mmCIF file of C-alpha atoms in Angstrom:
data_model
loop_
_atom_site.group_PDB
_atom_site.id
_atom_site.type_symbol
_atom_site.label_atom_id
_atom_site.label_comp_id
_atom_site.label_asym_id
_atom_site.label_seq_id
_atom_site.Cartn_x
_atom_site.Cartn_y
_atom_site.Cartn_z
ATOM 1 C CA MET A 135 -47.997 5.361 -2.427
ATOM 2 C CA GLU A 136 -44.405 4.267 -2.598
ATOM 3 C CA ASN A 137 -41.843 7.064 -2.711
ATOM 4 C CA PRO A 138 -39.914 6.682 -5.967
ATOM 5 C CA PHE A 139 -37.155 8.955 -4.626
ATOM 6 C CA ASP A 140 -35.542 6.581 -2.178
ATOM 7 C CA ASP A 141 -31.845 5.955 -1.507
ATOM 8 C CA VAL A 142 -31.670 3.207 -4.145
ATOM 9 C CA TYR A 143 -33.124 5.554 -6.776
ATOM 10 C CA PHE A 144 -30.421 8.184 -6.199
ATOM 11 C CA MET A 145 -27.630 5.654 -5.739
ATOM 12 C CA LYS A 146 -28.451 4.274 -9.194
ATOM 13 C CA LYS A 147 -27.792 7.749 -10.567
ATOM 14 C CA ALA A 148 -24.510 7.919 -8.648
ATOM 15 C CA LEU A 149 -23.612 4.547 -10.186
ATOM 16 C CA GLN A 150 -24.230 6.013 -13.656
ATOM 17 C CA GLU A 151 -21.661 8.673 -12.783
ATOM 18 C CA ALA A 152 -19.239 5.948 -11.676
ATOM 19 C CA GLU A 153 -19.750 4.196 -15.026
ATOM 20 C CA THR A 154 -18.903 7.429 -16.835
ATOM 21 C CA ALA A 155 -15.669 7.582 -14.819
ATOM 22 C CA PHE A 156 -14.959 3.957 -15.794
ATOM 23 C CA GLU A 157 -15.325 4.794 -19.493
ATOM 24 C CA LYS A 158 -12.803 7.629 -19.072
ATOM 25 C CA GLY A 159 -10.243 5.337 -17.440
ATOM 26 C CA GLU A 160 -10.796 6.866 -14.000
ATOM 27 C CA ILE A 161 -11.251 4.824 -10.827
ATOM 28 C CA PRO A 162 -15.042 4.462 -11.042
ATOM 29 C CA VAL A 163 -16.614 6.420 -8.214
ATOM 30 C CA GLY A 164 -19.680 8.593 -8.699
ATOM 31 C CA ALA A 165 -21.447 11.077 -6.439
ATOM 32 C CA LEU A 166 -24.675 13.042 -6.286
ATOM 33 C CA ILE A 167 -25.966 15.725 -3.929
ATOM 34 C CA VAL A 168 -29.699 15.952 -3.431
ATOM 35 C CA ILE A 169 -31.945 18.430 -1.628
ATOM 36 C CA ASP A 170 -35.723 17.933 -1.353
ATOM 37 C CA ASN A 171 -35.523 15.049 -3.856
ATOM 38 C CA ARG A 172 -33.806 17.353 -6.355
ATOM 39 C CA VAL A 173 -30.343 16.584 -7.713
ATOM 40 C CA ILE A 174 -28.212 19.732 -7.377
ATOM 41 C CA ALA A 175 -24.791 18.230 -8.112
ATOM 42 C CA ARG A 176 -23.458 15.192 -9.905
ATOM 43 C CA ALA A 177 -19.823 14.287 -10.387
ATOM 44 C CA HIS A 178 -17.387 11.457 -10.937
ATOM 45 C CA ASN A 179 -13.790 10.912 -10.073
ATOM 46 C CA LEU A 180 -11.454 12.905 -12.377
ATOM 47 C CA THR A 181 -8.070 12.581 -10.677
ATOM 48 C CA GLU A 182 -6.333 11.310 -13.828
ATOM 49 C CA LEU A 183 -7.862 13.751 -16.315
ATOM 50 C CA LEU A 184 -7.313 16.739 -14.030
ATOM 51 C CA VAL A 185 -3.961 15.415 -12.742
ATOM 52 C CA ASP A 186 -5.125 16.298 -9.258
ATOM 53 C CA VAL A 187 -5.532 14.066 -6.201
ATOM 54 C CA THR A 188 -8.209 16.427 -4.877
ATOM 55 C CA ALA A 189 -10.570 15.731 -7.809
ATOM 56 C CA HIS A 190 -12.571 12.982 -6.096
ATOM 57 C CA ALA A 191 -16.251 12.761 -7.030
ATOM 58 C CA GLU A 192 -17.378 13.967 -3.587
ATOM 59 C CA MET A 193 -15.118 17.047 -3.623
ATOM 60 C CA GLN A 194 -16.454 18.196 -6.975
ATOM 61 C CA ALA A 195 -20.023 17.519 -5.864
ATOM 62 C CA ILE A 196 -19.544 19.583 -2.676
ATOM 63 C CA THR A 197 -18.168 22.520 -4.688
ATOM 64 C CA ALA A 198 -20.976 22.281 -7.260
ATOM 65 C CA ALA A 199 -23.733 22.013 -4.634
ATOM 66 C CA SER A 200 -22.363 25.036 -2.746
ATOM 67 C CA HIS A 201 -22.341 27.049 -5.961
ATOM 68 C CA PHE A 202 -25.915 25.995 -6.688
ATOM 69 C CA LEU A 203 -27.118 26.884 -3.186
ATOM 70 C CA GLY A 204 -25.040 30.065 -2.911
ATOM 71 C CA GLY A 205 -23.852 28.988 0.532
ATOM 72 C CA LYS A 206 -21.065 26.799 1.802
ATOM 73 C CA TYR A 207 -23.140 24.739 4.242
ATOM 74 C CA LEU A 208 -25.000 21.754 2.858
ATOM 75 C CA HIS A 209 -27.762 21.625 5.447
ATOM 76 C CA ASN A 210 -30.728 19.451 4.420
ATOM 77 C CA CYS A 211 -28.589 17.897 1.686
ATOM 78 C CA THR A 212 -27.769 14.233 1.127
ATOM 79 C CA LEU A 213 -24.617 12.985 -0.570
ATOM 80 C CA TYR A 214 -24.898 9.717 -2.484
ATOM 81 C CA VAL A 215 -21.529 8.191 -3.294
ATOM 82 C CA THR A 216 -20.753 4.743 -4.637
ATOM 83 C CA LEU A 217 -17.674 4.229 -2.427
ATOM 84 C CA GLU A 218 -17.227 5.129 1.224
ATOM 85 C CA PRO A 219 -15.546 8.568 1.456
ATOM 86 C CA CYS A 220 -11.810 8.801 2.201
ATOM 87 C CA GLN A 221 -10.289 11.059 4.889
ATOM 88 C CA MET A 222 -10.080 14.034 2.529
ATOM 89 C CA CYS A 223 -13.692 13.798 1.393
ATOM 90 C CA ALA A 224 -14.994 13.035 4.886
ATOM 91 C CA GLY A 225 -12.995 16.049 6.127
ATOM 92 C CA ALA A 226 -14.652 18.251 3.477
ATOM 93 C CA LEU A 227 -18.063 16.816 4.419
ATOM 94 C CA TYR A 228 -17.326 17.674 8.048
ATOM 95 C CA TRP A 229 -16.801 21.326 7.099
ATOM 96 C CA SER A 230 -19.936 21.324 4.914
ATOM 97 C CA GLN A 231 -22.141 20.157 7.827
ATOM 98 C CA ILE A 232 -24.029 17.994 5.331
ATOM 99 C CA SER A 233 -27.150 16.365 6.792
ATOM 100 C CA LYS A 234 -26.798 12.848 5.369
ATOM 101 C CA ILE A 235 -24.234 10.663 3.637
ATOM 102 C CA VAL A 236 -25.315 7.495 1.824
ATOM 103 C CA TYR A 237 -22.540 5.341 0.424
ATOM 104 C CA GLY A 238 -22.366 2.105 -1.535
ATOM 105 C CA ALA A 239 -19.313 -0.109 -1.038
ATOM 106 C CA ARG A 240 -17.140 -0.006 2.082
ATOM 107 C CA ASP A 241 -13.487 0.997 1.669
ATOM 108 C CA GLU A 242 -11.944 -1.198 4.353
ATOM 109 C CA GLU A 243 -8.437 0.166 3.855
ATOM 110 C CA ARG A 244 -8.789 3.884 3.210
ATOM 111 C CA GLY A 245 -12.395 4.669 4.107
ATOM 112 C CA CYS A 246 -13.355 7.162 6.799
ATOM 113 C CA THR A 247 -14.774 4.471 9.085
ATOM 114 C CA THR A 248 -11.509 2.526 9.314
ATOM 115 C CA LEU A 249 -9.470 5.739 9.579
ATOM 116 C CA ASN A 250 -11.890 7.210 12.103
ATOM 117 C CA THR A 251 -12.316 10.561 10.348
ATOM 118 C CA ARG A 252 -14.511 12.974 12.279
ATOM 119 C CA LEU A 253 -17.833 13.908 10.696
ATOM 120 C CA HIS A 254 -20.153 16.684 11.839
ATOM 121 C CA PRO A 255 -22.305 15.545 14.787
ATOM 122 C CA LYS A 256 -25.451 16.368 12.790
ATOM 123 C CA THR A 257 -24.461 14.161 9.838
ATOM 124 C CA VAL A 258 -26.302 10.845 9.509
ATOM 125 C CA VAL A 259 -24.390 8.092 7.669
ATOM 126 C CA ILE A 260 -25.911 5.101 5.888
ATOM 127 C CA GLY A 261 -23.655 2.552 4.177
ATOM 128 C CA GLY A 262 -24.220 -0.451 1.938
ATOM 129 C CA VAL A 263 -26.758 0.904 -0.574
ATOM 130 C CA LEU A 264 -26.079 -0.902 -3.892
ATOM 131 C CA ALA A 265 -22.777 -1.945 -2.339
ATOM 132 C CA GLU A 266 -22.425 -5.028 -4.531
ATOM 133 C CA GLU A 267 -22.942 -3.102 -7.798
ATOM 134 C CA SER A 268 -20.514 -0.361 -6.701
ATOM 135 C CA SER A 269 -17.927 -2.886 -5.623
ATOM 136 C CA GLN A 270 -18.238 -4.995 -8.791
ATOM 137 C CA LEU A 271 -17.637 -1.933 -10.973
ATOM 138 C CA LEU A 272 -14.448 -1.124 -9.051
ATOM 139 C CA LYS A 273 -13.251 -4.744 -9.244
ATOM 140 C CA ARG A 274 -13.906 -4.857 -12.999
ATOM 141 C CA PHE A 275 -11.921 -1.624 -13.419
ATOM 142 C CA PHE A 276 -8.862 -2.942 -11.613
ATOM 143 C CA ILE A 277 -8.979 -6.316 -13.432
ATOM 144 C CA GLU A 278 -9.153 -4.577 -16.823
ATOM 145 C CA LYS A 279 -6.387 -2.199 -15.850
ATOM 146 C CA ARG A 280 -4.138 -5.061 -14.762
ATOM 147 C CA ASN A 281 -4.761 -6.896 -18.023
ATOM 148 C CA LEU A 282 -3.877 -3.817 -20.077
ATOM 149 C CA ASN A 283 -0.542 -3.343 -18.337
ATOM 150 C CA MET B 163 27.745 29.615 3.856
ATOM 151 C CA GLU B 164 24.335 29.854 5.446
ATOM 152 C CA ASN B 165 21.437 28.567 3.331
ATOM 153 C CA PRO B 166 19.040 31.475 2.849
ATOM 154 C CA PHE B 167 16.287 29.044 1.775
ATOM 155 C CA ASP B 168 15.440 27.552 5.119
ATOM 156 C CA ASP B 169 12.032 26.736 6.607
ATOM 157 C CA VAL B 170 11.719 30.200 8.180
ATOM 158 C CA TYR B 171 12.381 31.855 4.817
ATOM 159 C CA PHE B 172 9.535 29.986 3.116
ATOM 160 C CA MET B 173 7.196 30.222 6.097
ATOM 161 C CA LYS B 174 7.544 34.010 5.940
ATOM 162 C CA LYS B 175 6.229 33.824 2.386
ATOM 163 C CA ALA B 176 3.348 31.607 3.526
ATOM 164 C CA LEU B 177 2.598 34.235 6.190
ATOM 165 C CA GLN B 178 2.408 36.889 3.478
ATOM 166 C CA GLU B 179 -0.276 34.751 1.823
ATOM 167 C CA ALA B 180 -2.103 34.511 5.151
ATOM 168 C CA GLU B 181 -1.997 38.309 5.442
ATOM 169 C CA THR B 182 -3.549 38.600 1.975
ATOM 170 C CA ALA B 183 -6.362 36.307 3.144
ATOM 171 C CA PHE B 184 -6.802 38.532 6.218
ATOM 172 C CA GLU B 185 -7.201 41.619 4.035
ATOM 173 C CA LYS B 186 -9.927 39.839 2.067
ATOM 174 C CA GLY B 187 -11.852 38.947 5.217
ATOM 175 C CA GLU B 188 -10.881 35.268 4.983
ATOM 176 C CA ILE B 189 -9.619 33.228 7.938
ATOM 177 C CA PRO B 190 -5.905 34.019 7.512
ATOM 178 C CA VAL B 191 -4.106 30.848 6.464
ATOM 179 C CA GLY B 192 -1.460 30.813 3.754
ATOM 180 C CA ALA B 193 0.373 28.005 1.990
ATOM 181 C CA LEU B 194 3.323 27.482 -0.316
ATOM 182 C CA ILE B 195 4.675 24.431 -2.136
ATOM 183 C CA VAL B 196 8.390 24.327 -2.833
ATOM 184 C CA ILE B 197 10.585 21.982 -4.837
ATOM 185 C CA ASP B 198 14.387 22.387 -4.984
ATOM 186 C CA ASN B 199 14.106 25.759 -3.241
ATOM 187 C CA ARG B 200 11.701 26.949 -5.913
ATOM 188 C CA VAL B 201 8.165 28.078 -5.083
ATOM 189 C CA ILE B 202 5.772 26.281 -7.453
ATOM 190 C CA ALA B 203 2.484 27.132 -5.745
ATOM 191 C CA ARG B 204 1.210 29.800 -3.380
ATOM 192 C CA ALA B 205 -2.313 30.153 -2.088
ATOM 193 C CA HIS B 206 -4.444 31.476 0.738
ATOM 194 C CA ASN B 207 -7.752 30.466 2.193
ATOM 195 C CA LEU B 208 -10.668 31.511 -0.041
ATOM 196 C CA THR B 209 -13.636 29.683 1.470
ATOM 197 C CA GLU B 210 -15.738 32.851 1.790
ATOM 198 C CA LEU B 211 -15.002 34.340 -1.621
ATOM 199 C CA LEU B 212 -15.474 31.030 -3.425
ATOM 200 C CA VAL B 213 -18.357 29.961 -1.140
ATOM 201 C CA ASP B 214 -16.704 26.580 -0.870
ATOM 202 C CA VAL B 215 -15.492 24.710 2.209
ATOM 203 C CA THR B 216 -12.912 22.904 0.072
ATOM 204 C CA ALA B 217 -11.043 26.140 -0.800
ATOM 205 C CA HIS B 218 -8.462 25.886 1.990
ATOM 206 C CA ALA B 219 -5.003 27.251 1.176
ATOM 207 C CA GLU B 220 -3.442 23.773 1.129
ATOM 208 C CA MET B 221 -6.020 22.322 -1.282
ATOM 209 C CA GLN B 222 -5.470 25.103 -3.783
ATOM 210 C CA ALA B 223 -1.697 24.783 -3.417
ATOM 211 C CA ILE B 224 -1.832 21.009 -4.046
ATOM 212 C CA THR B 225 -3.891 21.529 -7.212
ATOM 213 C CA ALA B 226 -1.592 24.311 -8.446
ATOM 214 C CA ALA B 227 1.601 22.358 -7.733
ATOM 215 C CA SER B 228 0.255 19.292 -9.556
ATOM 216 C CA HIS B 229 -0.597 21.432 -12.561
ATOM 217 C CA PHE B 230 2.885 22.925 -12.511
ATOM 218 C CA LEU B 231 4.576 19.531 -12.258
ATOM 219 C CA GLY B 232 2.236 17.783 -14.691
ATOM 220 C CA GLY B 233 1.815 14.933 -12.234
ATOM 221 C CA LYS B 234 -0.415 14.292 -9.263
ATOM 222 C CA TYR B 235 2.282 13.134 -6.857
ATOM 223 C CA LEU B 236 4.227 15.773 -4.966
ATOM 224 C CA HIS B 237 7.406 13.794 -4.414
ATOM 225 C CA ASN B 238 10.363 15.931 -3.336
ATOM 226 C CA CYS B 239 7.988 18.779 -2.533
ATOM 227 C CA THR B 240 7.526 20.626 0.755
ATOM 228 C CA LEU B 241 4.290 22.275 1.838
ATOM 229 C CA TYR B 242 4.611 25.342 4.074
ATOM 230 C CA VAL B 243 1.357 26.256 5.765
ATOM 231 C CA THR B 244 0.790 28.745 8.563
ATOM 232 C CA LEU B 245 -1.772 26.565 10.406
ATOM 233 C CA GLU B 246 -1.643 22.823 10.992
ATOM 234 C CA PRO B 247 -3.674 21.070 8.246
ATOM 235 C CA CYS B 248 -7.207 19.849 8.991
ATOM 236 C CA GLN B 249 -8.481 16.332 8.178
ATOM 237 C CA MET B 250 -9.478 17.296 4.647
ATOM 238 C CA CYS B 251 -6.122 18.860 3.793
ATOM 239 C CA ALA B 252 -4.133 16.125 5.520
ATOM 240 C CA GLY B 253 -6.218 13.584 3.590
ATOM 241 C CA ALA B 254 -5.341 15.331 0.317
ATOM 242 C CA LEU B 255 -1.673 15.454 1.352
ATOM 243 C CA TYR B 256 -1.851 11.712 2.033
ATOM 244 C CA TRP B 257 -2.971 11.084 -1.558
ATOM 245 C CA SER B 258 -0.299 13.452 -2.918
ATOM 246 C CA GLN B 259 2.513 11.523 -1.174
ATOM 247 C CA ILE B 260 4.178 14.867 -0.467
ATOM 248 C CA SER B 261 7.668 14.545 1.009
ATOM 249 C CA LYS B 262 7.501 17.164 3.742
ATOM 250 C CA ILE B 263 4.957 19.298 5.583
ATOM 251 C CA VAL B 264 6.063 22.316 7.604
ATOM 252 C CA TYR B 265 3.362 24.109 9.556
ATOM 253 C CA GLY B 266 3.234 27.136 11.836
ATOM 254 C CA ALA B 267 0.606 27.174 14.586
ATOM 255 C CA ARG B 268 -0.980 24.029 16.022
ATOM 256 C CA ASP B 269 -4.739 23.590 15.623
ATOM 257 C CA GLU B 270 -5.500 21.799 18.860
ATOM 258 C CA GLU B 271 -9.173 21.304 18.066
ATOM 259 C CA ARG B 272 -9.402 20.489 14.371
ATOM 260 C CA GLY B 273 -5.816 19.785 13.336
ATOM 261 C CA CYS B 274 -4.677 16.477 11.874
ATOM 262 C CA THR B 275 -2.560 15.616 14.939
ATOM 263 C CA THR B 276 -5.483 15.760 17.373
ATOM 264 C CA LEU B 277 -7.804 14.025 14.894
ATOM 265 C CA ASN B 278 -5.159 11.448 14.047
ATOM 266 C CA THR B 279 -5.461 11.784 10.270
ATOM 267 C CA ARG B 280 -3.268 9.343 8.386
ATOM 268 C CA LEU B 281 -0.416 10.817 6.355
ATOM 269 C CA HIS B 282 1.714 8.976 3.819
ATOM 270 C CA PRO B 283 4.479 6.994 5.549
ATOM 271 C CA LYS B 284 7.092 8.877 3.499
ATOM 272 C CA THR B 285 5.861 12.312 4.626
ATOM 273 C CA VAL B 286 7.993 14.123 7.190
ATOM 274 C CA VAL B 287 6.132 16.638 9.378
ATOM 275 C CA ILE B 288 7.655 19.626 11.184
ATOM 276 C CA GLY B 289 5.464 21.897 13.291
ATOM 277 C CA GLY B 290 5.964 25.186 15.101
ATOM 278 C CA VAL B 291 7.842 27.256 12.475
ATOM 279 C CA LEU B 292 6.790 30.898 13.030
ATOM 280 C CA ALA B 293 3.972 29.493 15.150
ATOM 281 C CA GLU B 294 3.603 32.653 17.216
ATOM 282 C CA GLU B 295 3.293 34.948 14.175
ATOM 283 C CA SER B 296 0.785 32.592 12.511
ATOM 284 C CA SER B 297 -1.245 32.263 15.671
ATOM 285 C CA GLN B 298 -1.253 36.026 16.375
ATOM 286 C CA LEU B 299 -2.601 36.753 12.895
ATOM 287 C CA LEU B 300 -5.462 34.303 13.441
ATOM 288 C CA LYS B 301 -6.226 35.745 16.883
ATOM 289 C CA ARG B 302 -6.259 39.283 15.484
ATOM 290 C CA PHE B 303 -8.660 38.184 12.743
ATOM 291 C CA PHE B 304 -11.164 36.680 15.163
ATOM 292 C CA ILE B 305 -10.959 39.662 17.548
ATOM 293 C CA GLU B 306 -11.612 42.119 14.692
ATOM 294 C CA LYS B 307 -14.435 39.951 13.369
ATOM 295 C CA ARG B 308 -16.073 39.819 16.800
ATOM 296 C CA ASN B 309 -15.849 43.595 17.169
ATOM 297 C CA LEU B 310 -17.456 44.132 13.751
ATOM 298 C CA ASN B 311 -20.480 41.954 14.561
#
């Protein structure tokens, strides 16, 4: 039987979070943390609402997952995020020792791959899951924003 | 007349924060954010208490300073931190566009210099202010911790 809980399944949920961010006028990035096929944290970018550059989707998801687990290490957890993590988020993921990171669109300019941010040696990274959908949502956000200004 | 509000003056206050962390059993790192010689944020590492890898002193100070200023950019602000920022904190400082970072002890292994984390081009960095005091506090913490276990 096919496993319904694959990376695309969870990335779709992360994309729903990104859409919620979009509706709030936030740069649309969404994130989810999953353990044993169970979602233990979901978040979207809130930097504008919270007036706080640290309020990226991934950062909130890390905090929420740690609270849920009662421990600060995210072993056996997978982060799903619609955009490749930045230095800050990748740095937080390094400390969390998270097992797996799955991201959607690449961030060529400010993503952790380009900027060579160190991740934990045990962390597996998979990029490009629903990349086109994630990227299109971001493009639509910036086009609408430009037209409003 | 000598300016009493120099880097050593503020770093001493950051060291007081680090000592508070020490007393709580947290890795002793303290941080301060200053604008026009006025302290607008003070924080110390709380990763154990909050069970959250993102609760570094700098991250909390950035959030607090942004709340105080009502804006997410820390222009004209200086961060004083007793230990060189890690990738996560340097990544957050990049987003904040902070004007100046003054740190105490170098972190040869996990600091942003070694790991080559990108800072904002407008950010000036000064290292080594009260480095010995900051470093000694950290060393004392790890020695005491080892003896307790």
